[in-house]
mmCIF file with all atom_site columns, C-alpha atoms in Angstrom:
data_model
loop_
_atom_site.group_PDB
_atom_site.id
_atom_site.type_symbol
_atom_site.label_atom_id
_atom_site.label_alt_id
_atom_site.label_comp_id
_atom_site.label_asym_id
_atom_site.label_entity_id
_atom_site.label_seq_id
_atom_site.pdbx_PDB_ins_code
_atom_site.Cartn_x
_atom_site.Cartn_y
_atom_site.Cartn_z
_atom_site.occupancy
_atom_site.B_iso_or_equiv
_atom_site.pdbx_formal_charge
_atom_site.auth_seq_id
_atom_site.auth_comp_id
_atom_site.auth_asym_id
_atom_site.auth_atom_id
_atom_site.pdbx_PDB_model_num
ATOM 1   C CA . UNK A 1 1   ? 38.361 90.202  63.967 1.00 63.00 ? 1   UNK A CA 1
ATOM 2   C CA . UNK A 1 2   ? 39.308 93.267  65.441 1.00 61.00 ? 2   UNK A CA 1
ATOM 3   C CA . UNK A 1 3   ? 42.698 94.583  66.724 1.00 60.00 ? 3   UNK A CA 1
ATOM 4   C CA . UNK A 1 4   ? 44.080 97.426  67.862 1.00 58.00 ? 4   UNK A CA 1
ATOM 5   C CA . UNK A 1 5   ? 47.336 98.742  66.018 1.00 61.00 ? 5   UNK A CA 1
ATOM 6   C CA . UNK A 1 6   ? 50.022 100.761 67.481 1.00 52.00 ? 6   UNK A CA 1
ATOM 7   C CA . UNK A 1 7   ? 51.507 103.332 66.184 1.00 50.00 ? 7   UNK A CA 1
ATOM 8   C CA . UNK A 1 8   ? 55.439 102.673 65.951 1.00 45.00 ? 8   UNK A CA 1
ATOM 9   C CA . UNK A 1 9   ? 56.769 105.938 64.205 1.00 38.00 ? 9   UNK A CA 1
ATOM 10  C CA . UNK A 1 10  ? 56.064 109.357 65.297 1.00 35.00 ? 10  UNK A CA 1
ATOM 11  C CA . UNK A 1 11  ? 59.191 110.994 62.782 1.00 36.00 ? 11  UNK A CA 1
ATOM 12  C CA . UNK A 1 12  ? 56.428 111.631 59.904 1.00 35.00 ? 12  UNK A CA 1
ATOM 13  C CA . UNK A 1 13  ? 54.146 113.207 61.925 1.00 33.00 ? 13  UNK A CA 1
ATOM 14  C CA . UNK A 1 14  ? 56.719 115.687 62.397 1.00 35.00 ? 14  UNK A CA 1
ATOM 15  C CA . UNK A 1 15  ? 56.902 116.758 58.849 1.00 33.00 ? 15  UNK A CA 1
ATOM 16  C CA . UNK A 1 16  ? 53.234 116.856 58.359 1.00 35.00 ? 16  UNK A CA 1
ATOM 17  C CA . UNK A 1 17  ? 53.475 119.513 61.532 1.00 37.00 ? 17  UNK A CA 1
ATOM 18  C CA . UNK A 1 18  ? 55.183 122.617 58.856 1.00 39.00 ? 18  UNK A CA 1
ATOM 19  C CA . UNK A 1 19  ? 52.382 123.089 57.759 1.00 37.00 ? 19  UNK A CA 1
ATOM 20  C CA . UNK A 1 20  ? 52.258 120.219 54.248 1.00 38.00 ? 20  UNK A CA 1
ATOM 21  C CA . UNK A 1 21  ? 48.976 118.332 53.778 1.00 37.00 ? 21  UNK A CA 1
ATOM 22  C CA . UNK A 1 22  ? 47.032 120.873 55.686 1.00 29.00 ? 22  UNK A CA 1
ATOM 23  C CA . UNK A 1 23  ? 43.559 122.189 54.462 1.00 31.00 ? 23  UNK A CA 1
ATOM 24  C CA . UNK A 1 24  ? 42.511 125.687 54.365 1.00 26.00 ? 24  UNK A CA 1
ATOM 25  C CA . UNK A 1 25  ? 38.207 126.640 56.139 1.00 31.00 ? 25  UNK A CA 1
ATOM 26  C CA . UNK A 1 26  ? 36.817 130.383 55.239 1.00 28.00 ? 26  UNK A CA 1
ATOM 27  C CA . UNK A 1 27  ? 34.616 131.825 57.869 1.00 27.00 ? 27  UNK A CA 1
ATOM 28  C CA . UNK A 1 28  ? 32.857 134.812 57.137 1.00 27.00 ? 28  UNK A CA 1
ATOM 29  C CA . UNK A 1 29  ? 32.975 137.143 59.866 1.00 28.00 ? 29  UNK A CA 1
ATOM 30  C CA . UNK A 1 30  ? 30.132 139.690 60.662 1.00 36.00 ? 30  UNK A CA 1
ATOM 31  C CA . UNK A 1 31  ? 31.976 142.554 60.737 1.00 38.00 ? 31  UNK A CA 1
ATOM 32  C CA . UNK A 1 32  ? 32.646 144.480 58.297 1.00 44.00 ? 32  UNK A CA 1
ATOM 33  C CA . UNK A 1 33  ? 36.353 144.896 56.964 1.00 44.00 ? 33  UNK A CA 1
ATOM 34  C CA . UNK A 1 34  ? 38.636 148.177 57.072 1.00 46.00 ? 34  UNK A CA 1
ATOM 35  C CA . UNK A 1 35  ? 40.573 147.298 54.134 1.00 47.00 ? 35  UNK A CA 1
ATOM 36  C CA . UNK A 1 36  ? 40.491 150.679 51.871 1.00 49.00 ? 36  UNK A CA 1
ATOM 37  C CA . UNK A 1 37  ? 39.739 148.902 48.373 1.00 51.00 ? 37  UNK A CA 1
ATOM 38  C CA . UNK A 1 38  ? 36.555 147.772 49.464 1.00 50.00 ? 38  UNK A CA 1
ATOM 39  C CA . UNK A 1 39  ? 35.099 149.000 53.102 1.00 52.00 ? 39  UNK A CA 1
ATOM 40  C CA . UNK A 1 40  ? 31.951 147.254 53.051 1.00 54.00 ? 40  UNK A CA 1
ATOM 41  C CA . UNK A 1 41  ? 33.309 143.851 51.980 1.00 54.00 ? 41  UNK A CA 1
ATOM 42  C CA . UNK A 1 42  ? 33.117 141.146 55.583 1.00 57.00 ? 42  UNK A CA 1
ATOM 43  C CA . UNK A 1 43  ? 36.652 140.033 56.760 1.00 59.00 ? 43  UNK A CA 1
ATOM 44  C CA . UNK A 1 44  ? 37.336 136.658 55.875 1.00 62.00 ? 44  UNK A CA 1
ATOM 45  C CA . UNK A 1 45  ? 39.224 134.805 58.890 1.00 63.00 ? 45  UNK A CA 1
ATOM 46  C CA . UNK A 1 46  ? 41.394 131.347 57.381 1.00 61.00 ? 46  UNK A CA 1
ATOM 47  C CA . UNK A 1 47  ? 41.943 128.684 60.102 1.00 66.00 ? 47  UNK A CA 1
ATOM 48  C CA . UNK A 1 48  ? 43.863 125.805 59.259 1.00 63.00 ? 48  UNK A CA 1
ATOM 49  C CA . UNK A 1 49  ? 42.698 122.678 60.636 1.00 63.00 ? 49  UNK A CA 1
ATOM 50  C CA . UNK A 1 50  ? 45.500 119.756 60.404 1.00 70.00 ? 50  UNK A CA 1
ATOM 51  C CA . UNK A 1 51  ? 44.570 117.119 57.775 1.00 75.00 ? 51  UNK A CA 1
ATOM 52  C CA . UNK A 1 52  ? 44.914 113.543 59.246 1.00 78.00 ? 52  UNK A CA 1
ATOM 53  C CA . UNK A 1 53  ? 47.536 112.032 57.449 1.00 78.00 ? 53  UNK A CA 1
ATOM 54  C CA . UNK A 1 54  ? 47.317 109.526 54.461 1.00 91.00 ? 54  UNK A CA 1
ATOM 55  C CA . UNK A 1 55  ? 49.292 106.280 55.162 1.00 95.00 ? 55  UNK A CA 1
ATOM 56  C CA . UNK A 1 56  ? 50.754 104.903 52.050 1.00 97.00 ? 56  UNK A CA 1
ATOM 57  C CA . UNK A 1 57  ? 51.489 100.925 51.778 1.00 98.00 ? 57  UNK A CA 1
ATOM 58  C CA . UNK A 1 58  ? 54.947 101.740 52.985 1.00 98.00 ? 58  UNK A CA 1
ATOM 59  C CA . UNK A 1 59  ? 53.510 102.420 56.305 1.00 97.00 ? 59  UNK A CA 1
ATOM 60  C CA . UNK A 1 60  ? 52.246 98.808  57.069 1.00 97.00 ? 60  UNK A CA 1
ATOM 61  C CA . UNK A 1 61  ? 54.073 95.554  56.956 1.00 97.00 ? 61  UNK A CA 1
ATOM 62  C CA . UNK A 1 62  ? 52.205 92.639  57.730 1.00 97.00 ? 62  UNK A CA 1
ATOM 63  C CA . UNK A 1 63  ? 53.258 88.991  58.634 1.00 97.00 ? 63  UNK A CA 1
ATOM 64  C CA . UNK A 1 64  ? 51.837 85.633  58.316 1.00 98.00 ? 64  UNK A CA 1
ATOM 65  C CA . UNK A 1 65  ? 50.577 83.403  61.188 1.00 98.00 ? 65  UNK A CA 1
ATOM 66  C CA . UNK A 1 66  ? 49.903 79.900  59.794 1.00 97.00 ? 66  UNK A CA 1
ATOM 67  C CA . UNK A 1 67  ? 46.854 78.528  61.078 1.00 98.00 ? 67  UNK A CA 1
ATOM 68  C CA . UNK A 1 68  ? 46.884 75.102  59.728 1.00 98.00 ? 68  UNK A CA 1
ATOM 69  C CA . UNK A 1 69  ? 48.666 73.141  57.405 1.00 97.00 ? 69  UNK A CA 1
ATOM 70  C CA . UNK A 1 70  ? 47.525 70.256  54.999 1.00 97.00 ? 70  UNK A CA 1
ATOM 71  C CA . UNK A 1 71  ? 49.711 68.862  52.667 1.00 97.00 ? 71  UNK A CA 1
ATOM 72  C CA . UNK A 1 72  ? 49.403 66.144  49.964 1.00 94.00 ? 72  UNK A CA 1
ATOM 73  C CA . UNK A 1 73  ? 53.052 64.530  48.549 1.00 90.00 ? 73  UNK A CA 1
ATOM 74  C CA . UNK A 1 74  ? 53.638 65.988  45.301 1.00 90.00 ? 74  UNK A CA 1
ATOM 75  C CA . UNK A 1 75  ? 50.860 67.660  45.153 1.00 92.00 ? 75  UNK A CA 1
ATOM 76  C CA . UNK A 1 76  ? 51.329 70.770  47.412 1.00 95.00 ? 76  UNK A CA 1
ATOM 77  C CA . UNK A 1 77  ? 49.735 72.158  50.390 1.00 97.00 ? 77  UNK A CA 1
ATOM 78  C CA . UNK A 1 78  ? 46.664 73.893  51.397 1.00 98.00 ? 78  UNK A CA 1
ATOM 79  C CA . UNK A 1 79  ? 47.180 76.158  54.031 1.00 98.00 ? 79  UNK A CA 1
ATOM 80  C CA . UNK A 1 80  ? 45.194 77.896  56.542 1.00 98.00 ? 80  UNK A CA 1
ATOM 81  C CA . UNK A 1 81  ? 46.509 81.337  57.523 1.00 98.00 ? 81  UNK A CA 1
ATOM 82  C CA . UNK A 1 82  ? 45.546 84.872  59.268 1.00 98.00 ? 82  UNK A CA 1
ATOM 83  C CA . UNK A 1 83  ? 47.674 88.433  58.470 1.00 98.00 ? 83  UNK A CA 1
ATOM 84  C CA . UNK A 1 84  ? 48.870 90.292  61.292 1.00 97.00 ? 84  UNK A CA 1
ATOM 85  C CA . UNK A 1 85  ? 49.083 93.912  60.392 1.00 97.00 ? 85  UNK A CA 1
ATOM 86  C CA . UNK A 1 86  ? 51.628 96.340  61.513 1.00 96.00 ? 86  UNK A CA 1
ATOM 87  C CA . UNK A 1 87  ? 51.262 99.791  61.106 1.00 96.00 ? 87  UNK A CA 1
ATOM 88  C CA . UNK A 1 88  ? 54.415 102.138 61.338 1.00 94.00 ? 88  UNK A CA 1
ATOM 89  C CA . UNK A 1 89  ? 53.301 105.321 59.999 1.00 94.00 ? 89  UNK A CA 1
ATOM 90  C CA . UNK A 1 90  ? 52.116 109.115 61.419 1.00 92.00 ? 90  UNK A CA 1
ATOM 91  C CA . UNK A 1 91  ? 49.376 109.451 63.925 1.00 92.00 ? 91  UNK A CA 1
ATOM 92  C CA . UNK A 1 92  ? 45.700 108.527 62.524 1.00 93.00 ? 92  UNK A CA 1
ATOM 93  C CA . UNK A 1 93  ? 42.771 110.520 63.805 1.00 94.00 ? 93  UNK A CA 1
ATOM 94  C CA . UNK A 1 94  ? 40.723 108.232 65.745 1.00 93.00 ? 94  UNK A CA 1
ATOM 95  C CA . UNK A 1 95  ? 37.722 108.260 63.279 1.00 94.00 ? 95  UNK A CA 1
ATOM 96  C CA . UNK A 1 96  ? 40.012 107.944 60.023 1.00 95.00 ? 96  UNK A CA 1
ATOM 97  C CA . UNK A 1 97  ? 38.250 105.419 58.145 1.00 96.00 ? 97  UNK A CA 1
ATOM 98  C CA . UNK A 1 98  ? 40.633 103.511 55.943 1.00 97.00 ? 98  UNK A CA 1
ATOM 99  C CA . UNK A 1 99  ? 40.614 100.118 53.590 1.00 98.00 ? 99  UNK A CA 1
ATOM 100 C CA . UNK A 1 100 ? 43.968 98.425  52.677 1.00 98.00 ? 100 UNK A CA 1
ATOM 101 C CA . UNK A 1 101 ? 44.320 96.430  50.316 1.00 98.00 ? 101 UNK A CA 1
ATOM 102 C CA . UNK A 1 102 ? 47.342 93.961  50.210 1.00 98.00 ? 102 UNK A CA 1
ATOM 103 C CA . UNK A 1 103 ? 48.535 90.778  48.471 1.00 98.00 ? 103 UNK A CA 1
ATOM 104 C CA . UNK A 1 104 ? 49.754 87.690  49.264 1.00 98.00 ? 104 UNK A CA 1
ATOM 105 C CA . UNK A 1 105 ? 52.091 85.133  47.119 1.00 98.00 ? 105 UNK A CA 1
ATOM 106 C CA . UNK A 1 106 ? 54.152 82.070  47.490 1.00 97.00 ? 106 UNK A CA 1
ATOM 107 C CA . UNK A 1 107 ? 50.412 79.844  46.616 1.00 97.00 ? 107 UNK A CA 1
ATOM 108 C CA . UNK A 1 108 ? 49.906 78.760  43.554 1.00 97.00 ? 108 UNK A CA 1
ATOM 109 C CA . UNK A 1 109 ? 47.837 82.167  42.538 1.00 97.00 ? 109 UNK A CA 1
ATOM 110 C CA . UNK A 1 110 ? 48.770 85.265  44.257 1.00 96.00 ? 110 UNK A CA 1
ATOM 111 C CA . UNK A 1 111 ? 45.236 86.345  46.621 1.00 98.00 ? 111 UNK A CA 1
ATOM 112 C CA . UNK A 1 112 ? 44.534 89.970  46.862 1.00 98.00 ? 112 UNK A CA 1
ATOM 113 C CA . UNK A 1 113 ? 42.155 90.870  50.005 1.00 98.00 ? 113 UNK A CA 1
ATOM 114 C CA . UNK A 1 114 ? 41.444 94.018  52.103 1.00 98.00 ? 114 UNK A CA 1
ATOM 115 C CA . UNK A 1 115 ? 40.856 95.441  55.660 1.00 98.00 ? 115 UNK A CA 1
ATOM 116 C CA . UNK A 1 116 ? 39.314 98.445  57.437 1.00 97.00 ? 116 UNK A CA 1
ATOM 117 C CA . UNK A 1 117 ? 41.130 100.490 59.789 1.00 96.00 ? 117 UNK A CA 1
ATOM 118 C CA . UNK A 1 118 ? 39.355 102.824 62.204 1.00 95.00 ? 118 UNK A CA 1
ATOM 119 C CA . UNK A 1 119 ? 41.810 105.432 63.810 1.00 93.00 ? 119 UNK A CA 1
ATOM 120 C CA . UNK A 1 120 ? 44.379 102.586 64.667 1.00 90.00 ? 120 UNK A CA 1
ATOM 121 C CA . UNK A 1 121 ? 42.221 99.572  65.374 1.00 95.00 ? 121 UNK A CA 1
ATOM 122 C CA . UNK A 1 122 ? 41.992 97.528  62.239 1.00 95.00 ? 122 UNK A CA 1
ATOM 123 C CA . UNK A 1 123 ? 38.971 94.242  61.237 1.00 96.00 ? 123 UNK A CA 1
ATOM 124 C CA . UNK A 1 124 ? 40.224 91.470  58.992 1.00 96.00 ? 124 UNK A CA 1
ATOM 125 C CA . UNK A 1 125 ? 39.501 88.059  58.267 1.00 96.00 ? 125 UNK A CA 1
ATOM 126 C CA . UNK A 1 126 ? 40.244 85.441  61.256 1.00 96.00 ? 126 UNK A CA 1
ATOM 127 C CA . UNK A 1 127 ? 41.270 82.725  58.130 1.00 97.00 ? 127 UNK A CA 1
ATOM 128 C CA . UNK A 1 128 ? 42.086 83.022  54.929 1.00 98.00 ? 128 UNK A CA 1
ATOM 129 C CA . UNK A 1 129 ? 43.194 79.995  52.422 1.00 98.00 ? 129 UNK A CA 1
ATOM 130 C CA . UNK A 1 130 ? 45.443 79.264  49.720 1.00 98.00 ? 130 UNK A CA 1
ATOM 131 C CA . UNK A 1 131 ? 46.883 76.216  48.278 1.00 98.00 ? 131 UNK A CA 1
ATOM 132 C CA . UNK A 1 132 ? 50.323 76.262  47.771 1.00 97.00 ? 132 UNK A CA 1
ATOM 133 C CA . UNK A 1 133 ? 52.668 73.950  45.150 1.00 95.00 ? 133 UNK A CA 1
ATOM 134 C CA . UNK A 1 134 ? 54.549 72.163  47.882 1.00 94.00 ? 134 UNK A CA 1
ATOM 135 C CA . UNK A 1 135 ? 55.388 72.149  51.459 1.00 93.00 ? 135 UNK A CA 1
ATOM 136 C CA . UNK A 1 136 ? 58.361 74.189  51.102 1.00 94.00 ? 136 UNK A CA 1
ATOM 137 C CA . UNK A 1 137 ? 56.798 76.905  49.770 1.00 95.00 ? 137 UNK A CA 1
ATOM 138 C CA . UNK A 1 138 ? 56.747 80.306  51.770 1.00 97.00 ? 138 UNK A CA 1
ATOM 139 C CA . UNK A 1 139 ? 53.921 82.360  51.702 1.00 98.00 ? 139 UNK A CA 1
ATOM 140 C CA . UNK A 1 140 ? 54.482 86.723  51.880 1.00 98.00 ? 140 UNK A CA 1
ATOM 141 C CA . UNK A 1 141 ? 51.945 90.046  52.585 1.00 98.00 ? 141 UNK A CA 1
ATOM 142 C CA . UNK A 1 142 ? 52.749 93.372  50.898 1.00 98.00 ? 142 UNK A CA 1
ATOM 143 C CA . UNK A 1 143 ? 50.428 96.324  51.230 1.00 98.00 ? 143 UNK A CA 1
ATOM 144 C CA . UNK A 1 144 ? 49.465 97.571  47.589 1.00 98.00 ? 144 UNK A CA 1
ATOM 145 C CA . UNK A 1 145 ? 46.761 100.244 48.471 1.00 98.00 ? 145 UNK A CA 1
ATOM 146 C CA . UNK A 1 146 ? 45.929 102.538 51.292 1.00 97.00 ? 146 UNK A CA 1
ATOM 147 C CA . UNK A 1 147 ? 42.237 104.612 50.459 1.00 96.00 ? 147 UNK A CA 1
#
């Protein structure tokens, strides 16, 4: 499944803008330099080209949409569910290629999974399952992971 994410918080983006997280590109230049310590050494011309910024977990919150729901008395529930994926953090270039990892608990094992984000349009799983240890149980996402 893919979806496109929105972009809810443009504040970070901001910061990054000063000039942090930026990377540095030497070009040589053909001509020569007029510097006095060394006249036949090229001038070296630095352009700074913005680094897209680096989500970290706090930047995502995701919910839980259950699909279907099977339980059995005493013996708990197994549950049919899909993430939805929220992403709250500074602008992503539009071919930043991302995985995010996140976990989910209230089953009777916690389930760690993944999904790919391109720019802001994210693919995860339609369904996912987990058995829970009864019907009242509530099941939770938390991002661990953004690389």
């Amino acid at each position: 499944m893919r979806v496109h994410i929105p972009a809810l918080s443009l504040a970070a983006l901001a910061l990054l803008a000063g000039g942090c997280g930026s990377q540095s590109r030497a070009r040589l230049s053909d001509a020569p330099s007029s510097t006095a310590a060394s006249p036949s050494a090229a001038a070296v011309e630095v352009e700074s080209e913005p680094t897209p910024a680096m989500p970290s977990p706090s930047d995502f919150t995701l919910s839980i949409r259950i699909l279907e729901k099977e339980c059995f008395g005493s013996a708990g529930c197994n549950l049919t569910y899909r993430i939805k994926p929220v992403y709250t953090g500074p602008d992503l270039a539009d071919d930043q290629d991302l995985t995010v990892t996140y976990e989910v608990r209230g089953g009777e094992e916690e389930q760690i999974n993944s999904f790919k984000m391109i720019g802001t349009e994210a693919e995860f799983d339609a369904e996912e399952f987990i058995q829970t240890r009864s019907a009242a149980s509530k099941l939770k996402a938390k991002v661990t992971d953004v690389f």
